[in-house]
XYZ file of C-alpha atoms in Angstrom:
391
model
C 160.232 217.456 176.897
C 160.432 221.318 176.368
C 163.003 223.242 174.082
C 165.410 224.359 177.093
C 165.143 220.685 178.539
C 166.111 219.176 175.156
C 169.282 221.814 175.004
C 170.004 221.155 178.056
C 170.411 224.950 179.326
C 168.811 226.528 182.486
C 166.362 228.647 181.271
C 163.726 231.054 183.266
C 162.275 229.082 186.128
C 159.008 230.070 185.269
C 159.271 228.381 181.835
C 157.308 225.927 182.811
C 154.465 228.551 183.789
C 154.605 229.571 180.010
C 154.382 226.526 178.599
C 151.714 224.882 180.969
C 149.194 227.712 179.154
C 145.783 226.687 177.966
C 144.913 225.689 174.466
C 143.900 229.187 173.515
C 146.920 230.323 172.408
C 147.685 231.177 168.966
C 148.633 228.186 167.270
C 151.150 229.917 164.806
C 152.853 230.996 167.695
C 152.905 227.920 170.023
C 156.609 226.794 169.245
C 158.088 229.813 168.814
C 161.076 229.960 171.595
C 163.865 231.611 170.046
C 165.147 234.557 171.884
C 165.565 236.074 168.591
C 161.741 235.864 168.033
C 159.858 236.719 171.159
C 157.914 239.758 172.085
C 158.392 241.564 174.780
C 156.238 240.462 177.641
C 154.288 243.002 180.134
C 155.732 241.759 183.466
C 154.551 242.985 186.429
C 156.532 246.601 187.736
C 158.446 246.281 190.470
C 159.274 249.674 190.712
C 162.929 249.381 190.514
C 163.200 249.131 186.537
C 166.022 248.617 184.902
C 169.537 248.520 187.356
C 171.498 251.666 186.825
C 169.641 253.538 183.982
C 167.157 256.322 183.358
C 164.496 253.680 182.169
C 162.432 254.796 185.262
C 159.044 252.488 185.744
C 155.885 253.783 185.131
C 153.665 254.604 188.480
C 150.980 251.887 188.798
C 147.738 253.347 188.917
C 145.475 250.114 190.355
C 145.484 248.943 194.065
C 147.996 246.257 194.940
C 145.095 244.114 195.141
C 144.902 243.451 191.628
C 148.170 240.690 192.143
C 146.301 239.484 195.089
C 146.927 235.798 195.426
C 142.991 235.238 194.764
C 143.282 237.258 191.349
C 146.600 235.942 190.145
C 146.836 236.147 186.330
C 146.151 232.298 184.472
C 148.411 232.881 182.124
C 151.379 235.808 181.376
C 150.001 239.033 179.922
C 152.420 238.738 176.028
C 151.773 235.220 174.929
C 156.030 235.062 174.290
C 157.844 235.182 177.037
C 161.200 237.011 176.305
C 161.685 237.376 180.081
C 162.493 233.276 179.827
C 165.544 233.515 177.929
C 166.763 236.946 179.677
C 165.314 236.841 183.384
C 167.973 239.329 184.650
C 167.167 242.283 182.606
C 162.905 242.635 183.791
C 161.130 245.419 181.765
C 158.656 247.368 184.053
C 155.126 246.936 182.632
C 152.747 249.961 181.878
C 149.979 248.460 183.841
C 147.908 251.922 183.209
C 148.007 251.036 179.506
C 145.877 248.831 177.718
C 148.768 245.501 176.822
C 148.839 244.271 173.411
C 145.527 245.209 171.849
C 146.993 248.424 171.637
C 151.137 247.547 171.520
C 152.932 245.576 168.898
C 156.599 244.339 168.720
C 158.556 245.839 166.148
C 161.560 243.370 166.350
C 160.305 239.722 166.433
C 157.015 238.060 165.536
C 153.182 240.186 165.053
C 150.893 239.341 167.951
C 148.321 240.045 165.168
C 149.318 237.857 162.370
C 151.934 235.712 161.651
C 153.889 237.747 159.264
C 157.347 238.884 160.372
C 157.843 241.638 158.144
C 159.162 244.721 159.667
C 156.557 247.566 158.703
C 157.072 250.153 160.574
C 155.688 251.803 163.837
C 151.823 250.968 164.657
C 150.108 253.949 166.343
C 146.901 253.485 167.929
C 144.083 254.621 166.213
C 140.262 252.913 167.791
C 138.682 254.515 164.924
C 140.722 252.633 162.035
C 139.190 248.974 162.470
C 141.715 247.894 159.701
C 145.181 246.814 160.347
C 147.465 248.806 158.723
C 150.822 246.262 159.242
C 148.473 243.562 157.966
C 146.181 242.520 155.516
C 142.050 242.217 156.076
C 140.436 243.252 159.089
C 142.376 243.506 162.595
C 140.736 240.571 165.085
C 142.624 240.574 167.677
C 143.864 237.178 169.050
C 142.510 234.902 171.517
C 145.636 236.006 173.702
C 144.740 239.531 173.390
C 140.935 238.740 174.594
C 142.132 236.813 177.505
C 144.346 239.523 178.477
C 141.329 242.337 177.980
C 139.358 239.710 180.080
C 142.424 239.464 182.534
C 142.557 243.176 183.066
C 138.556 243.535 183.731
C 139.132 240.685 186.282
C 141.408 242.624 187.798
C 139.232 245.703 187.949
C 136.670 243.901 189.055
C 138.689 242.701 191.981
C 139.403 246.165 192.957
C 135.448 247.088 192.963
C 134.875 243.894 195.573
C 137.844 244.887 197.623
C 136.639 248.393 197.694
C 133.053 247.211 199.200
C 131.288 248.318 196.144
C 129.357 246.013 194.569
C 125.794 248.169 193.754
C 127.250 249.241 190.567
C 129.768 248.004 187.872
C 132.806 250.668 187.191
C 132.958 250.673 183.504
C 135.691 252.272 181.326
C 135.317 255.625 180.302
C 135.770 256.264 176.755
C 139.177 258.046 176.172
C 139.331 261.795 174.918
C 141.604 262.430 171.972
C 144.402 263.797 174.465
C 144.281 260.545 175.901
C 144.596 258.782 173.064
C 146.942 261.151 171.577
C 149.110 260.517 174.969
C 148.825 256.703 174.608
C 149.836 256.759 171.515
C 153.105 259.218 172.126
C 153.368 256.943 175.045
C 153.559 253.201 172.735
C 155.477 254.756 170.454
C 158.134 255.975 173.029
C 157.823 252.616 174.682
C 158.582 250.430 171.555
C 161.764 252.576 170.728
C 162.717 252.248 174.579
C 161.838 248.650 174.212
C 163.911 248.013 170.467
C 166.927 250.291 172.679
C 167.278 247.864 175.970
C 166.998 244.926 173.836
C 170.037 245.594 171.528
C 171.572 246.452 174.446
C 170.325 243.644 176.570
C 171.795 241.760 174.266
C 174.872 243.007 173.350
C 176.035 242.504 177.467
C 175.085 239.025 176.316
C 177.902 236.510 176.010
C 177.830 234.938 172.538
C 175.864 231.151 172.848
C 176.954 227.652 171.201
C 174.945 226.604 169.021
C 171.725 225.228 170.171
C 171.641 227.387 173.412
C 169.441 230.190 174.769
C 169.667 232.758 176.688
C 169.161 232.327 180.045
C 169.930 232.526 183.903
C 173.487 230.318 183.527
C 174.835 232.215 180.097
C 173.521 235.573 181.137
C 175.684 235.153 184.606
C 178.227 233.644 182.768
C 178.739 236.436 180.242
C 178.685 238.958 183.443
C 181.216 236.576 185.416
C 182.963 237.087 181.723
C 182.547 240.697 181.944
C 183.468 241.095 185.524
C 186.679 238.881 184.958
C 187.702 241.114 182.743
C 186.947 244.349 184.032
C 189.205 243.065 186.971
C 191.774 242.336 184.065
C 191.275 245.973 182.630
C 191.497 247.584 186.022
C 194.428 245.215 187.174
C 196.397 246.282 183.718
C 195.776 249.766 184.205
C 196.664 249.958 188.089
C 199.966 248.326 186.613
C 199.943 250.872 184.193
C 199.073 253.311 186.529
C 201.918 252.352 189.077
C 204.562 251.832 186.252
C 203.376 256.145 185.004
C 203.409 257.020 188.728
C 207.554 255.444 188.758
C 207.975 256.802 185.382
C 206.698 260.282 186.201
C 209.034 260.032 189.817
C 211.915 259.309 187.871
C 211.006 261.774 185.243
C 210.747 264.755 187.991
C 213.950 263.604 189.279
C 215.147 263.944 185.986
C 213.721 267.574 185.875
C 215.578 268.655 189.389
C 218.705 267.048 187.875
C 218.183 268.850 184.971
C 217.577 271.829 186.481
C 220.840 271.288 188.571
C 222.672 270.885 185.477
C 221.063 273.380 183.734
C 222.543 276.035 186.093
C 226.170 274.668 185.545
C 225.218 274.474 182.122
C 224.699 278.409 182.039
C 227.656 279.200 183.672
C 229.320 277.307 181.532
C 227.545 279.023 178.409
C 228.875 281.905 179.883
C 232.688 281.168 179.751
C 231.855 279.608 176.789
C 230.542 282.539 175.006
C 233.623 284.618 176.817
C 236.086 282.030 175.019
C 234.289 282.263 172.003
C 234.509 286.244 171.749
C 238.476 285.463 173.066
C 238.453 283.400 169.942
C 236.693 285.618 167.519
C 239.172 288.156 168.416
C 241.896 285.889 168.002
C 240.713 284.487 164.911
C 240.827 288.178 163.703
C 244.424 288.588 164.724
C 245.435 285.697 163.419
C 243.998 286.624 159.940
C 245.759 289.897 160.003
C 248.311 287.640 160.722
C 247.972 285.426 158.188
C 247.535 287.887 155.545
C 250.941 289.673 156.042
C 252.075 286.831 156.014
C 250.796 285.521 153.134
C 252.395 289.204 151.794
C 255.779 287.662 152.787
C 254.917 284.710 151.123
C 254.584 286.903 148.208
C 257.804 288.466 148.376
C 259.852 285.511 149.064
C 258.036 283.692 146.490
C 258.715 286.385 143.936
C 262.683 286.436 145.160
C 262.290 282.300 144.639
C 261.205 282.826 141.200
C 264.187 285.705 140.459
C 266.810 283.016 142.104
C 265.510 280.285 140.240
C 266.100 282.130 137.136
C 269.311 282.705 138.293
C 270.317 279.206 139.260
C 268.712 278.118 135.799
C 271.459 280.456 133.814
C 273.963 278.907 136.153
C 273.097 275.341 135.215
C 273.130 276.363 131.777
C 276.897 277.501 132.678
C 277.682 274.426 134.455
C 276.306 272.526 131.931
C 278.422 274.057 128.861
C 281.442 274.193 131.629
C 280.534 270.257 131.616
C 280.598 269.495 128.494
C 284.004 271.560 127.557
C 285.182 269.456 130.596
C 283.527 266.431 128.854
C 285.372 267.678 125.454
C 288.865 268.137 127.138
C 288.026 264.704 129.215
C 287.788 263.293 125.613
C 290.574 264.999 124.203
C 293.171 264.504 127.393
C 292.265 260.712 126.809
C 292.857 260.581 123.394
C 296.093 261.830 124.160
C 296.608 259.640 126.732
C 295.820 257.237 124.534
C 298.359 258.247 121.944
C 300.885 258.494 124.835
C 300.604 255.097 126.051
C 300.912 254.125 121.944
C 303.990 256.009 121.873
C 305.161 254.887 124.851
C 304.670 250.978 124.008
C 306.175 252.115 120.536
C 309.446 253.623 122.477
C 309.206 250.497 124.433
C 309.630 248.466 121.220
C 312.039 250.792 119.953
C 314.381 250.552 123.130
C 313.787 246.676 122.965
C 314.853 246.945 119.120
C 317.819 248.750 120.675
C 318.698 246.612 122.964
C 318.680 243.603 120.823
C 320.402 245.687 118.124
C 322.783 246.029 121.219
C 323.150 242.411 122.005
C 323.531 241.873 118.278
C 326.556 244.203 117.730
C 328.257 243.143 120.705
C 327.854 239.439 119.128
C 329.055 240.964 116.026
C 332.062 242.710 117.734
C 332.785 239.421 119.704
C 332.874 237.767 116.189
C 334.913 240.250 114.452
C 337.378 240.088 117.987
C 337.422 236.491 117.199
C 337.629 236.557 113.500
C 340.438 239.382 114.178
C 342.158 236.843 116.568
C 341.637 234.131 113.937
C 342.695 236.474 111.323
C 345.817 237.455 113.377
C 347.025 233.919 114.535
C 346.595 233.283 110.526
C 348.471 235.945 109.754
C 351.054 234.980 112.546
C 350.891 231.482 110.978
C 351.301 232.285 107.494
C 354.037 235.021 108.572
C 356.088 232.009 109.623
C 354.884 229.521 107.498
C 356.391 232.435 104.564
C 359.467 232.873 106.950
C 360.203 228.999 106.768
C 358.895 229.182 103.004
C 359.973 232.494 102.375
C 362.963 230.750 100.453
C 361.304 228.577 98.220
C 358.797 231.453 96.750
């Protein structure tokens, strides 16, 4: 069971076609499926190239009847297939270029070797027999041979389908423009080729682990894409409709504004009339102010004169006060003393009167001592007229 059976993932149809390759292929390459670590393959141009860029295809310089059915390649012409994991995004071949004898893949695994260091650019050189990305001699691998031997097939199809089978159409050593060219021409190609890649896979969606890339995640990512596109555009119609009311209500706002802004002038107008009424106003106002603040003056000075004035008269009033305050006293003193007097004159008529009652208690006595005295005399008058002849 393959890789993409195992994962369970749809991969390239024509998996199966890759896999189902003789024995010849390079061993140290055999199991090598990651999309991460396959060459580009040399697929056959369509003449469409890539969908909406400027990678144009190359023009195809053999007779169709090098794909005939009869001369169908036995295997692909890159012994990775990339094309597996990516099947929507074909690059055209260069089927007037030699394939990878002369082209290696600067972003996944040597064709050459098995190292996978990134060294730099190859250029063809025939001449150099050494590999300069490589240690020891270049020997190119049994891939490579079979897809020299592929492409001689091929031309040798298009000598039998031409009629011409007298002599044998070899290839014609190259001239250094050629090469030159070819080289110019790779070079372009692999920096084309390292371009559409990162960009082939950045439209990717991003995979689980233990997927690949293939037919199912490559339409799902551009159902992905698509969705939301469709929710970008919808968002900014809304946007779109939501500026369109905004800027209605906006210029509605301007001819409302510009309505108002005419009342608003006329109103400046008056306004600035008032406000020169006003100024002048103001100034009268100040003029009147300041005589009367002159007035002010005056009166204030007149204040200060008749508060002087009414100061001395307090004093007066005050020492008029206190004389009253010192006759007050004195007229009370006397007072007092008059009431003493008259509570002594009171006595002294009381005295009187019992001096009064007294002597007329004394007079009654004497009357009645008198009376006494004369009824004594009386008595002894005849008491010495009956004795009056014995003494």
């Amino acid at each position: 069971m393959y890789s993409h059976q195992c994962l369970g993932t749809n991969s390239f149809p024509d998996v199966d076609f890759y896999h189902n390759q003789s024995p010849s292929r390079s061993p140290s390459r055999a199991h090598n499926t990651n999309a991460y670590q396959q060459s580009p393959s040399r697929v056959r141009n369509t003449g469409h190239g890539l969908a909406n860029s400027s990678y144009a295809p190359a023009p195809i310089l053999h007779s169709s009847t090098t794909f005939s059915a009869g001369h169908t390649p036995a295997r692909s012409v890159s012994p990775e297939p990339w094309e597996a994991a990516t099947s929507e995004f074909q690059v055209p071949a260069y089927r007037h270029e030699m394939p990878v004898f002369h082209y290696e893949s600067q972003f996944s695994v040597n064709s050459v070797h098995d190292s996978q260091r990134d060294t730099g650019p190859w250029v063809y050189n025939p001449e150099d027999e050494r590999d300069a990305r490589g240690p020891g001699k270049r020997q190119a691998s049994r891939s490579s041979r079979a897809a020299v031997a592929l492409h001689g097939a091929g031309a040798e199809g298009m000598e039998d389908a031409a009629g011409d089978s007298s002599t044998t159409r070899k290839m014609k050593p190259r001239t250094a423009e050629q090469k030159l060219r070819m080289a110019e021409s790779a070079a372009t190609r692999r920096a084309n080729d390292k371009n559409h890649l990162s960009i082939i896979k950045g439209m990717l969606p991003p995979l689980a682990y233990g997927q690949e890339y293939n037919n199912r995640t490559a339409l799902a990512g551009a159902i992905a894409r698509f969705n939301e596109d469709e929710e970008t555009i919808r968002a900014l119609e809304q946007e779109c409709s939501g500026l369109r009311h905004r800027m209605g209500e906006i210029e509605q706002e301007l001819v409302s504004e510009k309505d108002q802004k005419g009342h608003l002038i006329t109103q400046r107008d008056g306004s600035l009339i008032q406000c020169a009424n006003a100024e002048a106003s103001l100034e009268n106002a100040k003029a009147a102010v300041a005589y009367h603040i002159a007035e002010h003056e005056k009166t204030k000075a007149a204040l200060v004169n008749r508060e002087a004035a009414y100061r001395s008269l307090e004093m007066a009033v005050s020492n008029h006060e206190t004389g009253y305050s010192h006759t007050k006293a004195r007229l009370a003193h006397e007072k007092a003393e008059h009431q003493n007097t008259k509570a002594a004159l009171a006595n002294t008529q009381a005295e009187l009167t019992n001096a009064e009652a007294e002597l007329s208690c004394h007079r009654a006595d004497s009357r009645t001592t008198h009376a006494t005295l004369q009824r004594t005399e009386e008595e002894l008058r005849a008491l010495r007229q009956r004795c009056g002849t014995t003494w």
